[in-house]
Structure formats: C-alpha cells, structure tokens
Amino acid sequence: MIRIGLVGVGKIAHDQHIPAIAADPRFDLVAAASRSQPDLGGLPVFHDIAQMLAEGPELDAVALCTPPQARRETALAALRAGKHVFLEKPPGATVSEVAELAAVAREQGVVLFTSWHSRFATGVPQAKAWLAANPVRTLSIEWREDVRRWHPGQTWIWQAGGMGVFDPAINALSILTEIMPDEVFVTDAKLQVPENVQSPIAGHVDMTTLKGAAITADLDFLQTGPQTWDITAWSDAGELKLSMGGAKLTIDGKVVVDGENREYPGLYDRFATLVAEGRSEVDVRPLTLVADAFMVGTRESVEAFIE
C-alpha cells in the first residue's frame, strides 16, 4: 500500500486524481494540502505541503496538482523529505527545473514521475505500432477547445509560465512524441496573445523530424460548439486518425479502437509500478516543444481575453 498525499485540490484533482486513487487498491489517500481547505469527507487537509509533511500522517508519495509556476518548490520539499513524487502535466514551468527535480530524486533515492495522461488514451498504443511500421509523410494536429468550459477561473493559465493554449495542447504534443518513431523538432510558430495577458490564446506550430516529415499543429482556446482533439497522419499505407484526445483510432476510415477514458487509472498504475521498481520516469519532450515554440514564435497581439 502506497500512502499518498495530494497537493492542490482543484478541478483536475476532484475530477481525475481522487477517483483514480480510490479505485487503485495499491494506494491509500491519507492527506491533502490546499489553500482552499476543501471538505474531503474527513480526509485531513493542510494549508500547504510544509504543514502536511510536518503535521500530517506518514506518507510514501505525493501527487502534485498545483499550477506549474508553483510546482518546483513543492516538488523539492517532497523529494527532500524522501517522498516519491507524481507530477501532473506540465511537469514544470521550465525545462531546466524538471532536470533539477530529477537530479534531486536520484540523490534521495526516490521516484519522480512526469505524468502525461493523454499517452494513456486507449487508441495511442495501436497508433504508435502502426506508425512504427508505416513511416509518416505528413501529420496534422487540431486541438481546439473552449477555455471557459474546461478551465473556468484558472487565471494562472494566462500568467507567465501558465502556457495559455499550450496547457491543453501539450496533451497533443505528449501523444505526438509518444507515437512518432523519430524525434520531433519545432521549426516555426505563430502565437496570438491577448493584449491583457502573458500567454497565447491560439497559435500555429510547424515541426519536422530528421526524416523530413511535415508536422503542423493548429491550436485554439476559444472553440465553441463541438470540441476538437484530433491528430491525423498520412503515410504511403494510408491515413491514421486519433480523435477524442486519443480515445478513438481510425485507419482509412475504419474504427480500430473506440474506448472509454481510463487515462488517470493508467497513470496511477504506471506510478505504482515505478515505485515498486524504484525507477523514475522523466520525459520533458512535450515541454521542450512548447518552450521551442515560445522561443522561435512570432507574436501577434489580439483583443483582450475576458472570461
């Protein structure tokens, strides 16, 4: 039994982490830390991780669901206290801080897990296998969702380090880096930034591989009506499409996989396995692509975002 504490009890914790932990017999959620002090049915809730570590029950691991800007210090406190750490995506506000966390985890002899939940969508493994056998010529990402629906009141997204539209779009990049047999590189980007915030609300990213596959990503945080989370790849063998964030896979129009959402149970299954094996899993490739898009991207100021 892994005694785990949860830090940051917002929407994603309520919707995904708490149910996934409760459903996995290898975990026991014994404490939480949140400045909002939510009622979690008798579970002890502390103000922050420092208080939870000092005054709370004994822990083996900590899952961090805080905004990325506050992640580093919280993760360092947990690692230095000898706790295994599960990082919600994105694993940090910068690429270099994740490398620092990995180094501290090695020094402390504990596990660090950079979780990418979209990689556990049901269609991803078969898509990866198909692309390994059928080299991609071109690939298109369309990731369009309504920020007001999925991230209400989450002002941290619009601040420096919050990533704006890349907060959901990094899910697509996590799938991309998982299913592509070759490394992916950013070549250009165009970012639309509302005049009253620091992060983009929409954008276009051009990428490629060492073998010259052309990859594009069109991103929008103001999509109304049906939401779009699609990745389409073309090879000499045909067309592959992952839709619904990776839950549905079609090849040449034929449905191959159409499964239920079990991404977070998959994440906790992987975390339990890593803890049992004493092995960290740290992958910053999706975050690196975001950082590169910010570095090379041109910025266009657009009208202010008002929630």
XYZ file of C-alpha atoms in Angstrom:
307
model
C 0.000 0.000 0.000
C 1.398 3.385 -1.060
C 0.307 6.112 1.345
C -0.137 9.172 -0.820
C -0.830 12.853 -0.219
C -2.424 15.151 -2.773
C -1.238 18.754 -3.127
C -3.546 21.156 -4.959
C -7.212 20.202 -4.790
C -8.730 21.869 -7.831
C -10.806 20.658 -10.764
C -8.367 18.057 -12.067
C -7.851 16.612 -8.581
C -11.602 16.277 -7.998
C -12.383 15.010 -11.496
C -9.490 12.616 -12.031
C -6.917 12.099 -9.280
C -9.159 11.383 -6.314
C -11.337 8.834 -8.190
C -8.281 7.152 -9.750
C -6.520 6.841 -6.391
C -9.683 5.490 -4.746
C -10.053 2.843 -7.469
C -6.492 1.517 -7.174
C -6.000 -0.851 -4.201
C -2.261 -0.123 -4.175
C -2.870 3.457 -2.996
C -4.275 4.946 0.172
C -5.050 8.677 0.030
C -4.234 9.756 3.574
C -3.890 13.562 3.364
C -4.228 16.592 1.123
C -2.897 20.138 1.063
C -4.826 23.043 -0.415
C -5.140 26.703 0.477
C -8.859 26.496 -0.318
C -9.267 23.972 2.551
C -11.935 21.831 0.828
C -14.047 19.291 2.700
C -12.841 15.872 1.555
C -15.073 13.752 3.711
C -12.901 13.576 6.795
C -9.562 13.399 4.998
C -7.104 15.712 6.783
C -6.449 18.805 4.655
C -3.456 21.040 5.383
C -2.626 24.548 4.231
C 0.448 23.564 2.238
C 2.941 20.764 1.745
C 5.185 22.007 4.558
C 2.369 21.644 7.069
C 1.290 18.304 5.596
C 4.818 16.893 5.893
C 5.310 18.271 9.402
C 1.923 17.574 10.963
C 0.197 15.035 8.763
C 0.202 11.244 8.662
C 3.175 9.287 7.330
C 3.443 9.453 3.547
C 5.247 7.389 0.933
C 4.372 9.564 -2.054
C 2.934 12.906 -3.078
C 0.911 13.813 -6.182
C 1.228 17.456 -7.223
C -1.729 19.124 -8.959
C -0.703 22.733 -8.388
C -0.230 25.222 -11.263
C 3.188 24.754 -12.890
C 4.506 28.090 -11.648
C 4.350 26.817 -8.052
C 5.437 23.269 -8.769
C 9.215 23.442 -8.288
C 9.412 24.377 -4.614
C 6.613 21.999 -3.692
C 8.243 19.104 -5.528
C 11.630 19.863 -3.979
C 10.099 19.804 -0.489
C 8.548 16.401 -1.124
C 11.664 14.895 -2.718
C 13.962 16.171 0.028
C 11.586 14.653 2.568
C 12.146 11.277 0.891
C 8.774 11.025 -0.840
C 8.090 9.670 -4.314
C 6.584 12.409 -6.494
C 3.897 12.277 -9.181
C 3.861 15.466 -11.282
C 0.668 16.477 -13.061
C 1.299 17.789 -16.556
C 3.061 20.008 -17.416
C 5.824 18.827 -15.071
C 7.127 22.357 -14.529
C 7.138 25.942 -15.696
C 10.590 25.453 -17.271
C 12.508 22.567 -18.787
C 15.571 23.078 -16.597
C 13.664 22.855 -13.313
C 12.460 19.353 -14.224
C 16.083 18.311 -14.745
C 16.815 19.697 -11.295
C 13.973 17.678 -9.777
C 15.233 14.532 -11.492
C 18.698 15.105 -10.027
C 17.294 15.567 -6.527
C 15.184 12.412 -6.902
C 18.324 10.441 -7.792
C 20.186 11.883 -4.816
C 17.338 10.998 -2.463
C 16.756 7.548 -3.927
C 13.080 8.220 -4.658
C 10.890 8.057 -7.756
C 9.955 11.045 -9.907
C 7.166 10.550 -12.457
C 6.374 13.162 -15.105
C 2.860 12.120 -16.000
C 1.355 12.661 -19.466
C -2.231 11.471 -19.185
C -3.090 11.648 -22.900
C -0.485 8.959 -23.639
C -2.762 6.570 -21.767
C -5.726 7.195 -24.072
C -6.967 3.898 -25.478
C -6.024 4.495 -29.109
C -2.436 5.585 -28.525
C -0.623 2.206 -28.267
C -2.032 0.894 -31.561
C -1.380 4.217 -33.271
C 2.236 4.016 -32.151
C 2.596 0.481 -33.503
C 1.028 1.398 -36.853
C 3.268 4.448 -37.320
C 6.350 2.385 -36.473
C 5.527 0.152 -39.440
C 4.280 2.897 -41.767
C 6.540 5.977 -41.915
C 4.700 9.297 -41.734
C 4.871 11.744 -44.637
C 2.691 14.444 -43.061
C 0.865 14.837 -39.765
C -1.695 17.396 -38.638
C -2.797 18.300 -35.112
C -6.057 20.168 -34.488
C -6.529 20.949 -30.803
C -9.408 23.358 -30.271
C -11.351 23.725 -27.047
C -13.296 26.261 -25.005
C -11.179 27.636 -22.157
C -14.286 28.987 -20.429
C -15.727 25.479 -20.269
C -12.640 23.483 -19.298
C -10.626 25.995 -17.263
C -13.096 28.375 -15.603
C -11.472 30.893 -13.273
C -7.983 29.469 -13.725
C -6.168 32.772 -14.096
C -2.754 31.122 -13.678
C -3.052 29.817 -17.260
C -2.772 33.376 -18.567
C 0.233 34.337 -16.471
C 3.875 33.841 -17.417
C 4.596 30.130 -17.094
C 0.947 29.176 -17.461
C 1.345 28.449 -21.176
C -2.131 29.573 -22.291
C -3.426 27.418 -25.137
C -0.404 25.153 -24.749
C -1.786 23.915 -21.410
C -4.238 21.674 -23.306
C -2.143 21.497 -26.490
C 0.761 19.919 -24.612
C -1.513 16.872 -24.392
C -1.366 16.608 -28.174
C 2.402 17.053 -28.091
C 2.685 14.309 -25.479
C 0.832 11.944 -27.821
C 2.926 13.109 -30.777
C 6.226 12.413 -29.032
C 4.907 9.015 -27.914
C 3.626 7.743 -31.257
C 6.283 9.118 -33.608
C 9.202 6.734 -34.150
C 11.512 9.712 -34.825
C 12.358 12.777 -32.747
C 10.286 15.896 -33.455
C 11.632 19.446 -33.778
C 9.942 22.867 -33.900
C 10.816 24.960 -36.960
C 8.385 27.887 -36.677
C 5.412 29.156 -34.704
C 2.868 31.956 -34.761
C 1.266 32.834 -31.442
C -1.757 35.043 -30.761
C -1.547 36.705 -27.352
C -4.432 38.730 -25.877
C -3.351 42.253 -25.022
C -4.189 41.845 -21.327
C -2.390 38.539 -20.577
C 1.023 36.908 -20.951
C 0.200 33.610 -22.677
C -1.184 32.756 -26.134
C -4.842 32.046 -26.744
C -4.274 30.475 -30.168
C -1.391 29.504 -32.397
C 0.111 27.526 -35.229
C 3.286 25.447 -34.882
C 5.366 23.912 -37.662
C 7.512 20.885 -36.837
C 9.545 18.237 -38.606
C 11.576 15.089 -37.988
C 15.077 14.071 -39.015
C 13.472 12.176 -41.892
C 11.649 15.284 -43.067
C 8.053 14.522 -42.083
C 5.976 17.718 -42.144
C 4.014 18.270 -38.927
C 1.614 21.125 -38.184
C -0.401 21.999 -35.092
C -3.356 24.388 -35.111
C -4.397 25.433 -31.614
C -7.363 27.450 -30.364
C -8.635 28.163 -26.857
C -11.877 29.844 -27.991
C -13.577 26.936 -29.755
C -17.329 26.929 -29.176
C -19.688 24.086 -30.016
C -18.077 20.700 -30.677
C -14.574 20.405 -29.274
C -11.724 19.120 -31.440
C -8.814 16.981 -30.252
C -7.563 15.296 -33.423
C -4.247 14.006 -34.745
C -4.197 12.823 -38.362
C -1.205 11.168 -40.027
C -0.691 10.227 -43.661
C 1.719 7.574 -44.879
C 2.088 5.562 -48.092
C -0.011 2.876 -46.357
C -2.990 5.136 -45.702
C -4.480 7.572 -43.204
C -4.464 7.224 -39.420
C -6.603 9.422 -37.195
C -6.670 9.730 -33.432
C -9.716 11.673 -32.259
C -11.380 12.488 -28.951
C -7.955 13.153 -27.464
C -6.681 9.719 -28.456
C -9.633 7.637 -27.263
C -10.747 6.797 -30.820
C -8.484 5.430 -33.553
C -9.462 5.060 -37.182
C -7.318 3.789 -40.056
C -8.507 4.575 -43.565
C -11.909 5.440 -42.109
C -12.327 2.139 -40.261
C -12.727 2.357 -36.489
C -9.997 0.295 -34.840
C -10.313 1.497 -31.242
C -13.140 3.397 -29.557
C -12.623 3.055 -25.824
C -13.580 4.635 -22.536
C -11.450 7.219 -20.778
C -9.088 5.425 -18.402
C -6.163 7.790 -18.650
C -5.735 8.549 -14.956
C -6.147 4.953 -13.775
C -3.402 4.213 -16.305
C -1.208 6.920 -14.822
C -1.570 5.605 -11.294
C -0.952 2.065 -12.475
C 2.318 3.271 -14.023
C 3.248 5.239 -10.893
C 2.660 2.192 -8.665
C 4.838 0.101 -10.976
C 7.631 2.692 -10.929
C 7.530 2.888 -7.125
C 7.676 -0.903 -6.873
C 10.670 -0.969 -9.225
C 12.379 2.072 -7.693
C 12.625 3.663 -11.127
C 11.917 7.254 -12.177
C 10.301 8.185 -15.485
C 11.123 11.727 -16.583
C 10.209 12.863 -20.095
C 10.326 16.565 -20.973
C 9.974 16.271 -24.755
C 6.443 17.740 -24.885
C 7.502 20.618 -22.632
C 10.604 21.195 -24.769
C 8.450 21.568 -27.885
C 6.347 24.190 -26.096
C 9.466 26.035 -24.961
C 10.852 25.984 -28.508
C 7.576 27.339 -29.906
C 7.803 30.232 -27.450
C 11.448 30.822 -28.411
C 11.053 30.924 -32.202
C 7.421 32.010 -32.456
C 6.295 35.389 -33.687
C 3.648 37.051 -31.523
C 0.535 38.859 -32.628
C -1.367 40.965 -30.093
C -5.098 40.273 -30.226
C -8.113 41.583 -28.340
C -8.206 41.194 -24.565
C -9.477 37.960 -23.058
C -12.415 38.486 -20.685
C -13.812 35.364 -19.060
